[in-house]
CSV table of C-alpha atoms and ligand atoms in Angstrom, one decimal:
chain,number,residue,atom,x,y,z
A,1,UNK,CA,0.0,0.0,0.0
A,2,UNK,CA,1.2,3.5,-0.7
A,3,UNK,CA,2.4,5.6,2.1
A,4,UNK,CA,0.3,8.5,3.2
A,5,UNK,CA,2.1,11.6,4.6
A,6,UNK,CA,0.0,14.1,6.5
A,7,UNK,CA,0.9,17.7,5.9
A,8,UNK,CA,-0.5,20.7,7.9
A,9,UNK,CA,-0.7,23.6,5.4
A,10,UNK,CA,-0.6,27.1,7.0
A,11,UNK,CA,-0.7,29.5,4.1
A,12,UNK,CA,-0.7,32.7,6.3
A,13,UNK,CA,-0.6,36.2,4.9
A,14,UNK,CA,0.4,38.2,1.9
A,15,UNK,CA,2.0,36.1,-0.8
A,16,UNK,CA,1.9,33.0,1.5
A,17,UNK,CA,-1.2,31.5,-0.1
A,18,UNK,CA,0.1,32.0,-3.7
A,19,UNK,CA,3.5,30.4,-3.1
A,20,UNK,CA,2.1,27.6,-1.0
A,21,UNK,CA,-0.4,26.7,-3.7
A,22,UNK,CA,2.5,26.5,-6.2
A,23,UNK,CA,4.5,24.2,-3.9
A,24,UNK,CA,1.5,21.9,-3.4
A,25,UNK,CA,1.2,21.5,-7.2
A,26,UNK,CA,4.8,20.3,-7.2
A,27,UNK,CA,4.1,17.9,-4.3
A,28,UNK,CA,1.1,16.5,-6.3
A,29,UNK,CA,3.5,15.7,-9.1
A,30,UNK,CA,6.0,14.1,-6.8
A,31,UNK,CA,3.2,12.0,-5.3
A,32,UNK,CA,2.2,10.8,-8.8
A,33,UNK,CA,5.8,10.0,-9.9
A,34,UNK,CA,7.0,8.4,-6.7
A,35,UNK,CA,3.8,6.6,-5.8
A,36,UNK,CA,3.2,8.2,-2.4
A,37,UNK,CA,0.3,10.1,-1.1
A,38,UNK,CA,0.2,13.5,0.6
A,39,UNK,CA,-2.8,14.6,2.6
A,40,UNK,CA,-3.2,18.3,3.1
A,41,UNK,CA,-5.1,19.9,5.9
A,42,UNK,CA,-5.3,23.7,6.2
A,43,UNK,CA,-4.9,25.8,9.4
A,44,UNK,CA,-4.9,29.5,10.2
A,45,UNK,CA,-1.8,31.4,11.3
A,46,UNK,CA,-0.6,35.0,11.5
A,47,UNK,CA,-2.7,38.0,10.6
A,48,UNK,CA,-5.5,36.1,8.9
A,49,UNK,CA,-5.8,34.0,12.1
A,50,UNK,CA,-5.9,37.2,14.2
A,51,UNK,CA,-8.7,38.5,12.0
A,52,UNK,CA,-10.7,35.3,12.2
A,53,UNK,CA,-10.1,34.2,15.7
A,54,UNK,CA,-8.2,36.9,17.6
A,55,UNK,CA,-5.2,34.7,18.0
A,56,UNK,CA,-2.1,34.5,15.7
A,57,UNK,CA,-1.8,30.8,16.6
A,58,UNK,CA,-5.2,29.3,17.3
A,59,UNK,CA,-5.4,26.2,19.4
A,60,UNK,CA,-6.9,24.3,16.5
A,61,UNK,CA,-3.9,25.1,14.3
A,62,UNK,CA,-1.5,23.9,16.9
A,63,UNK,CA,-3.5,20.7,17.3
A,64,UNK,CA,-3.5,20.1,13.5
A,65,UNK,CA,0.3,20.5,13.5
A,66,UNK,CA,0.8,18.1,16.4
A,67,UNK,CA,-1.2,15.5,14.4
A,68,UNK,CA,0.7,15.9,11.2
A,69,UNK,CA,3.9,14.4,9.8
A,70,UNK,CA,5.2,17.9,8.6
A,71,UNK,CA,4.1,21.5,8.5
A,72,UNK,CA,4.3,23.7,5.4
A,73,UNK,CA,4.0,27.4,6.2
A,74,UNK,CA,3.7,30.4,3.8
A,75,UNK,CA,4.4,33.7,5.5
A,76,UNK,CA,2.9,35.8,8.3
A,77,UNK,CA,2.5,39.5,8.8
A,78,UNK,CA,1.6,42.7,7.0
A,79,UNK,CA,1.1,46.4,7.6
A,80,UNK,CA,-2.4,45.8,8.8
A,81,UNK,CA,-1.2,44.2,12.0
A,82,UNK,CA,2.0,46.1,12.5
A,83,UNK,CA,0.6,48.3,15.3
A,84,UNK,CA,-0.7,45.6,17.5
A,85,UNK,CA,1.0,45.0,20.9
A,86,UNK,CA,4.0,42.6,20.7
A,87,UNK,CA,2.2,39.6,22.0
A,88,UNK,CA,-0.7,40.0,19.5
A,89,UNK,CA,1.5,40.4,16.4
A,90,UNK,CA,1.4,37.8,13.7
A,91,UNK,CA,5.1,37.2,14.3
A,92,UNK,CA,4.3,36.0,17.7
A,93,UNK,CA,2.4,33.1,16.1
A,94,UNK,CA,5.6,32.0,14.5
A,95,UNK,CA,7.6,32.2,17.7
A,96,UNK,CA,5.0,30.2,19.6
A,97,UNK,CA,4.7,27.5,17.0
A,98,UNK,CA,8.5,27.1,17.0
A,99,UNK,CA,8.5,26.7,20.7
A,100,UNK,CA,5.4,24.5,20.9
A,101,UNK,CA,6.8,22.0,18.4
A,102,UNK,CA,10.3,22.3,19.9
A,103,UNK,CA,11.9,23.1,16.5
A,104,UNK,CA,15.3,23.7,17.9
A,105,UNK,CA,17.3,23.5,14.7
A,106,UNK,CA,16.6,26.0,11.9
A,107,UNK,CA,18.3,25.0,8.6
A,108,UNK,CA,18.8,27.7,6.1
A,109,UNK,CA,20.7,26.6,3.0
A,110,UNK,CA,22.1,29.2,0.8
A,111,UNK,CA,23.1,28.2,-2.7
A,112,UNK,CA,24.2,30.4,-5.5
A,113,UNK,CA,22.9,29.2,-8.8
A,114,UNK,CA,25.3,29.9,-11.7
A,115,UNK,CA,22.4,31.1,-13.8
A,116,UNK,CA,21.8,33.9,-11.2
A,117,UNK,CA,25.4,34.9,-10.5
A,118,UNK,CA,24.7,38.3,-12.1
A,119,UNK,CA,22.0,39.1,-9.4
A,120,UNK,CA,24.4,38.7,-6.5
A,121,UNK,CA,25.5,41.9,-4.8
A,122,UNK,CA,28.9,40.3,-4.5
A,123,UNK,CA,31.4,40.0,-7.4
A,124,UNK,CA,30.5,36.9,-9.4
A,125,UNK,CA,34.0,35.4,-8.7
A,126,UNK,CA,33.4,35.8,-5.0
A,127,UNK,CA,29.8,34.5,-5.0
A,128,UNK,CA,30.4,31.6,-7.4
A,129,UNK,CA,30.2,28.1,-5.9
A,130,UNK,CA,28.6,29.3,-2.6
A,131,UNK,CA,26.7,26.4,-1.1
A,132,UNK,CA,26.4,26.7,2.6
A,133,UNK,CA,23.9,25.8,5.4
A,134,UNK,CA,23.2,28.0,8.4
A,135,UNK,CA,22.0,25.9,11.4
A,136,UNK,CA,20.4,28.4,13.8
A,137,UNK,CA,19.3,27.5,17.3
A,138,UNK,CA,15.6,28.5,17.2
A,139,UNK,CA,13.9,27.9,20.5
A,140,UNK,CA,16.2,29.4,23.1
A,141,UNK,CA,18.8,32.1,23.6
A,142,UNK,CA,18.0,35.8,23.8
A,143,UNK,CA,14.6,35.4,22.0
A,144,UNK,CA,13.1,33.5,24.9
A,145,UNK,CA,15.4,34.0,27.9
A,146,UNK,CA,14.0,35.4,31.2
A,147,UNK,CA,14.0,37.9,32.8
A,148,UNK,CA,12.9,40.1,30.0
A,149,UNK,CA,10.8,43.3,29.5
A,150,UNK,CA,10.7,47.0,29.9
A,151,UNK,CA,10.7,48.1,33.6
A,152,UNK,CA,11.5,51.0,35.8
A,153,UNK,CA,14.8,51.3,37.8
A,154,UNK,CA,15.9,54.4,39.7
A,155,UNK,CA,13.1,56.3,38.1
A,156,UNK,CA,14.3,55.5,34.5
A,157,UNK,CA,12.8,53.1,32.0
A,158,UNK,CA,15.1,50.2,31.3
A,159,UNK,CA,14.8,47.3,28.9
A,160,UNK,CA,16.4,43.9,29.1
A,161,UNK,CA,16.5,40.4,27.6
A,162,UNK,CA,18.5,37.4,28.7
A,163,UNK,CA,20.8,35.4,26.6
A,164,UNK,CA,20.9,32.0,28.2
A,165,UNK,CA,21.9,28.5,26.9
A,166,UNK,CA,22.1,25.3,28.9
A,167,UNK,CA,24.4,22.6,27.8
A,168,UNK,CA,21.7,20.3,26.6
A,169,UNK,CA,20.3,23.0,24.3
A,170,UNK,CA,23.8,23.6,22.8
A,171,UNK,CA,24.5,19.9,22.5
A,172,UNK,CA,21.4,18.9,20.6
A,173,UNK,CA,21.7,21.7,17.9
A,174,UNK,CA,25.4,21.0,17.6
A,175,UNK,CA,24.7,17.3,17.0
A,176,UNK,CA,22.2,18.2,14.3
A,177,UNK,CA,24.8,20.4,12.7
A,178,UNK,CA,27.5,17.8,12.8
A,179,UNK,CA,25.1,15.2,11.3
A,180,UNK,CA,24.3,17.6,8.5
A,181,UNK,CA,28.0,18.4,7.9
A,182,UNK,CA,28.7,14.7,7.7
A,183,UNK,CA,26.4,14.4,4.8
A,184,UNK,CA,27.8,17.4,3.0
A,185,UNK,CA,31.5,18.5,2.8
A,186,UNK,CA,32.3,17.6,6.4
A,187,UNK,CA,33.2,21.1,7.6
A,188,UNK,CA,31.5,22.9,10.5
A,189,UNK,CA,32.0,26.5,11.6
A,190,UNK,CA,30.6,27.3,15.0
A,191,UNK,CA,29.9,31.0,15.5
A,192,UNK,CA,29.9,32.7,19.0
A,193,UNK,CA,31.2,35.7,20.9
A,194,UNK,CA,33.3,33.7,23.3
A,195,UNK,CA,35.8,36.6,23.8
A,196,UNK,CA,33.1,38.6,25.6
A,197,UNK,CA,30.0,36.6,26.5
A,198,UNK,CA,30.0,33.8,29.2
A,199,UNK,CA,27.1,32.1,27.4
A,200,UNK,CA,29.3,31.9,24.3
A,201,UNK,CA,32.2,30.5,26.3
A,202,UNK,CA,29.9,27.6,27.3
A,203,UNK,CA,28.7,27.3,23.7
A,204,UNK,CA,32.2,26.8,22.5
A,205,UNK,CA,33.1,24.4,25.3
A,206,UNK,CA,30.1,22.2,24.6
A,207,UNK,CA,30.6,22.3,20.8
A,208,UNK,CA,34.1,21.1,21.4
A,209,UNK,CA,32.9,18.2,23.5
A,210,UNK,CA,30.3,17.1,20.9
A,211,UNK,CA,33.0,17.3,18.2
A,212,UNK,CA,34.7,14.3,19.8
A,213,UNK,CA,31.7,12.2,18.5
A,214,UNK,CA,32.4,13.4,15.0
A,215,UNK,CA,36.2,13.1,14.3
A,216,UNK,CA,35.5,13.0,10.6
A,217,UNK,CA,34.1,16.5,10.6
A,218,UNK,CA,36.5,19.4,10.6
A,219,UNK,CA,35.5,22.0,13.2
A,220,UNK,CA,36.4,25.7,13.3
A,221,UNK,CA,35.2,28.5,15.6
A,222,UNK,CA,34.7,32.1,14.6
A,223,UNK,CA,33.6,35.1,16.5
A,224,UNK,CA,30.4,36.5,15.1
A,225,UNK,CA,31.8,39.8,14.0
A,226,UNK,CA,34.5,38.1,12.1
A,227,UNK,CA,32.0,35.5,10.7
A,228,UNK,CA,29.9,38.4,9.3
A,229,UNK,CA,33.0,39.7,7.5
A,230,UNK,CA,34.2,36.3,6.2
A,231,UNK,CA,30.7,35.5,4.9
A,232,UNK,CA,31.0,38.3,2.3
A,233,UNK,CA,34.7,37.8,1.7
A,234,UNK,CA,34.8,34.1,1.1
A,235,UNK,CA,31.3,32.7,1.2
A,236,UNK,CA,32.1,29.7,-1.0
A,237,UNK,CA,34.5,28.3,1.7
A,238,UNK,CA,31.8,27.7,4.2
A,239,UNK,CA,29.9,24.4,4.4
A,240,UNK,CA,27.8,24.2,7.6
A,241,UNK,CA,27.6,27.1,10.1
A,242,UNK,CA,26.1,26.5,13.6
A,243,UNK,CA,25.2,29.3,15.9
A,244,UNK,CA,22.7,30.6,18.5
A,245,UNK,CA,19.3,32.2,17.9
A,246,UNK,CA,20.1,35.9,17.3
A,247,UNK,CA,23.5,35.4,15.6
A,248,UNK,CA,21.8,33.0,13.3
A,249,UNK,CA,18.9,35.4,12.6
A,250,UNK,CA,21.4,38.0,11.5
A,251,UNK,CA,23.9,35.9,9.7
A,252,UNK,CA,21.3,34.0,7.8
A,253,UNK,CA,19.9,37.2,6.4
A,254,UNK,CA,23.4,38.3,5.4
A,255,UNK,CA,24.1,34.9,3.8
A,256,UNK,CA,20.7,34.9,2.2
A,257,UNK,CA,21.3,38.0,0.2
A,258,UNK,CA,24.3,36.4,-1.6
A,259,UNK,CA,22.3,34.5,-4.2
A,260,UNK,CA,20.6,37.7,-5.3
A,261,UNK,CA,17.0,37.3,-4.1
A,262,UNK,CA,15.3,36.2,-0.9
A,263,UNK,CA,12.8,34.6,-3.2
A,264,UNK,CA,15.1,31.7,-3.7
A,265,UNK,CA,15.7,30.7,-0.1
A,266,UNK,CA,14.0,27.7,1.6
A,267,UNK,CA,14.2,26.7,5.3
A,268,UNK,CA,13.4,23.8,7.6
A,269,UNK,CA,12.9,24.0,11.3
A,270,UNK,CA,13.5,20.7,12.9
A,271,UNK,CA,13.1,19.1,16.3
A,272,UNK,CA,13.2,15.5,17.5
A,273,UNK,CA,9.6,14.9,16.6
A,274,UNK,CA,8.2,17.7,14.4
A,275,UNK,CA,9.4,19.8,11.5
A,276,UNK,CA,8.2,22.9,9.8
A,277,UNK,CA,9.1,24.1,6.3
A,278,UNK,CA,8.8,27.7,5.1
A,279,UNK,CA,10.4,30.1,2.6
A,280,UNK,CA,12.7,32.6,4.3
A,281,UNK,CA,11.1,35.6,2.5
A,282,UNK,CA,8.3,37.3,4.3
A,283,UNK,CA,4.7,38.0,3.3
A,284,UNK,CA,5.7,40.7,0.7
A,285,UNK,CA,2.4,42.6,1.1
A,286,UNK,CA,3.4,45.0,-1.7
A,287,UNK,CA,3.0,42.3,-4.4
A,288,UNK,CA,0.4,40.0,-2.7
A,289,UNK,CA,-2.5,38.9,-4.8
A,290,UNK,CA,-0.8,39.8,-8.1
A,291,UNK,CA,0.3,36.3,-9.0
A,292,UNK,CA,3.9,37.4,-9.6
A,293,UNK,CA,5.6,36.1,-6.5
A,294,UNK,CA,8.6,33.8,-6.9
A,295,UNK,CA,7.5,30.3,-5.8
A,296,UNK,CA,11.0,28.8,-5.8
A,297,UNK,CA,11.8,29.3,-2.1
A,298,UNK,CA,8.6,27.4,-1.1
A,299,UNK,CA,9.2,24.8,-3.7
A,300,UNK,CA,12.7,24.2,-2.4
A,301,UNK,CA,11.2,24.1,1.1
A,302,UNK,CA,9.0,21.2,0.1
A,303,UNK,CA,12.2,19.6,-1.3
A,304,UNK,CA,13.7,19.9,2.2
A,305,UNK,CA,10.5,18.3,3.6
A,306,UNK,CA,10.8,15.4,1.2
A,307,UNK,CA,14.3,14.8,2.4
A,308,UNK,CA,14.2,15.5,6.1
A,309,UNK,CA,10.7,14.5,7.0
A,310,UNK,CA,9.8,11.8,4.5
A,311,UNK,CA,13.3,10.4,3.6
A,312,UNK,CA,12.4,10.7,-0.1
A,313,UNK,CA,15.9,11.9,-0.9
A,314,UNK,CA,15.6,11.1,-4.6
A,315,UNK,CA,12.4,13.1,-4.9
A,316,UNK,CA,14.0,16.0,-3.1
A,317,UNK,CA,17.0,15.9,-5.4
A,318,UNK,CA,14.8,15.8,-8.4
A,319,UNK,CA,12.8,18.9,-7.3
A,320,UNK,CA,16.1,20.8,-6.8
A,321,UNK,CA,17.3,19.7,-10.2
A,322,UNK,CA,14.0,20.8,-11.8
A,323,UNK,CA,14.4,24.2,-10.3
A,324,UNK,CA,17.9,24.6,-11.4
A,325,UNK,CA,17.0,23.4,-14.9
A,326,UNK,CA,14.2,25.9,-15.1
A,327,UNK,CA,16.6,28.7,-14.2
A,328,UNK,CA,19.1,27.5,-16.8
A,329,UNK,CA,16.3,27.6,-19.4
A,330,UNK,CA,16.1,31.3,-18.7
A,331,UNK,CA,12.8,31.6,-16.9
A,332,UNK,CA,12.6,34.3,-14.2
A,333,UNK,CA,10.0,35.8,-11.9
A,334,UNK,CA,10.1,39.6,-11.6
A,335,UNK,CA,12.4,39.6,-8.5
A,336,UNK,CA,15.2,37.8,-10.4
A,337,UNK,CA,14.5,39.1,-13.9
A,338,UNK,CA,17.3,40.6,-15.9
A,339,UNK,CA,17.5,41.6,-19.6
A,340,UNK,CA,17.7,38.7,-22.0
A,341,UNK,CA,15.8,36.3,-19.7
A,342,UNK,CA,12.1,35.2,-19.9
A,343,UNK,CA,9.8,36.9,-17.4
A,344,UNK,CA,7.1,34.6,-16.0
A,345,UNK,CA,4.5,34.8,-13.3
A,346,UNK,CA,4.1,32.4,-10.3
A,347,UNK,CA,1.9,30.0,-12.2
A,348,UNK,CA,4.1,29.8,-15.3
A,349,UNK,CA,7.2,29.3,-13.2
A,350,UNK,CA,5.5,26.5,-11.3
A,351,UNK,CA,4.4,24.8,-14.6
A,352,UNK,CA,7.9,25.0,-16.0
A,353,UNK,CA,9.3,23.4,-12.9
A,354,UNK,CA,6.7,20.7,-13.0
A,355,UNK,CA,7.4,20.0,-16.7
A,356,UNK,CA,11.1,19.7,-15.9
A,357,UNK,CA,10.4,17.5,-13.0
A,358,UNK,CA,8.5,15.0,-15.2
A,359,UNK,CA,11.2,15.1,-17.9
A,360,UNK,CA,14.1,14.7,-15.5
A,361,UNK,CA,12.3,11.9,-13.8
A,362,UNK,CA,12.1,10.0,-17.1
A,363,UNK,CA,15.6,10.8,-18.2
A,364,UNK,CA,17.3,10.0,-14.9
A,365,UNK,CA,15.4,6.7,-14.6
A,366,UNK,CA,15.5,6.3,-10.9
B,401,IPM,C1,13.1,35.0,10.9
B,401,IPM,C2,12.3,36.2,11.2
B,401,IPM,C3,11.7,36.0,12.6
B,401,IPM,C4,12.9,35.8,13.6
B,401,IPM,C5,10.8,37.1,13.1
B,401,IPM,C6,9.7,37.4,12.1
B,401,IPM,C7,10.2,36.8,14.4
B,401,IPM,O1,13.2,37.3,11.2
B,401,IPM,O2,12.4,33.9,10.8
B,401,IPM,O3,14.3,35.0,10.7
B,401,IPM,O4,13.5,36.8,14.0
B,401,IPM,O5,13.2,34.7,14.0
B,402,MN,MN1,15.2,36.9,10.5
């Protein structure tokens, strides 16, 4: 009997619904070719969930995610909800779902496609060959540490957050990063601020301890300021980068701009039991509803889902190849368009990718 995978589909706001619909079409084709079955169930998250239920992460949505094999998320947020208090904002739905599903490792691959070298803000010879993965700790650190808040001290307003990591939190994300590095080019860069922060000194100590389990992986440590610099000087020399929540937030945006468009970047957030896949780009309210959004980040996110949640490595590889092939054929959405290429909308890009998927499947004869 064919295997059924249950996917919770949270389209969210802005271009979320458009890019998720595109990615589901690709999944449908994968199901057909690889003789598996995907069952989609939709839930509300973000601004639309606030409008309909008053809560950016309704109980029902969380329940749906807990009952699924994987979660596919579009994007959350938009100007309409920007002025709500912190704990009512759409983004809070995202922070809560990460925590509730204990998605402690956030995987953000950054790959520069040769066909798009011209769109990189870096010189082509510097950007060329970049193929790295940021593994960002996602459910702890300064994002969640206590005490936090704005309070009064000596008659003045003060604000504080707490950057705290316990050894088990460092060890589990480090292990994930080592495992990933092992399946790639076997190089891991751990990023911290151990010359100043105690929490980083512990981070480095624990990463070194875990490294003993992975003698085949080469480990280096960089301070975060230096890492920020090296990322734009020699991006192609990095393989896997592991770091804490806020350093990872910043460095993954920096790395993410190297391929030229945020519209290309997928992500996976993984714990021991659950996993959530989403494009790195936001809800892009300025182009929402026009059918011109780049679906590639979400399509590559489902490729990650096929690999990390369903162990369908061949299918994942095929989706990635189909995307690359479509770019090589010159098809571009508006965000990556340049003269001499063929401008297409969301639907056309998706159809081209699916066509290539079918053809490559036949040619590669898995
Ligand atoms: C991200 C985003 C989020 C984060 C925001 C929207 C809460 O920037 O996924 O990187 O800071 O984690
Ligand atoms: Mn971010």
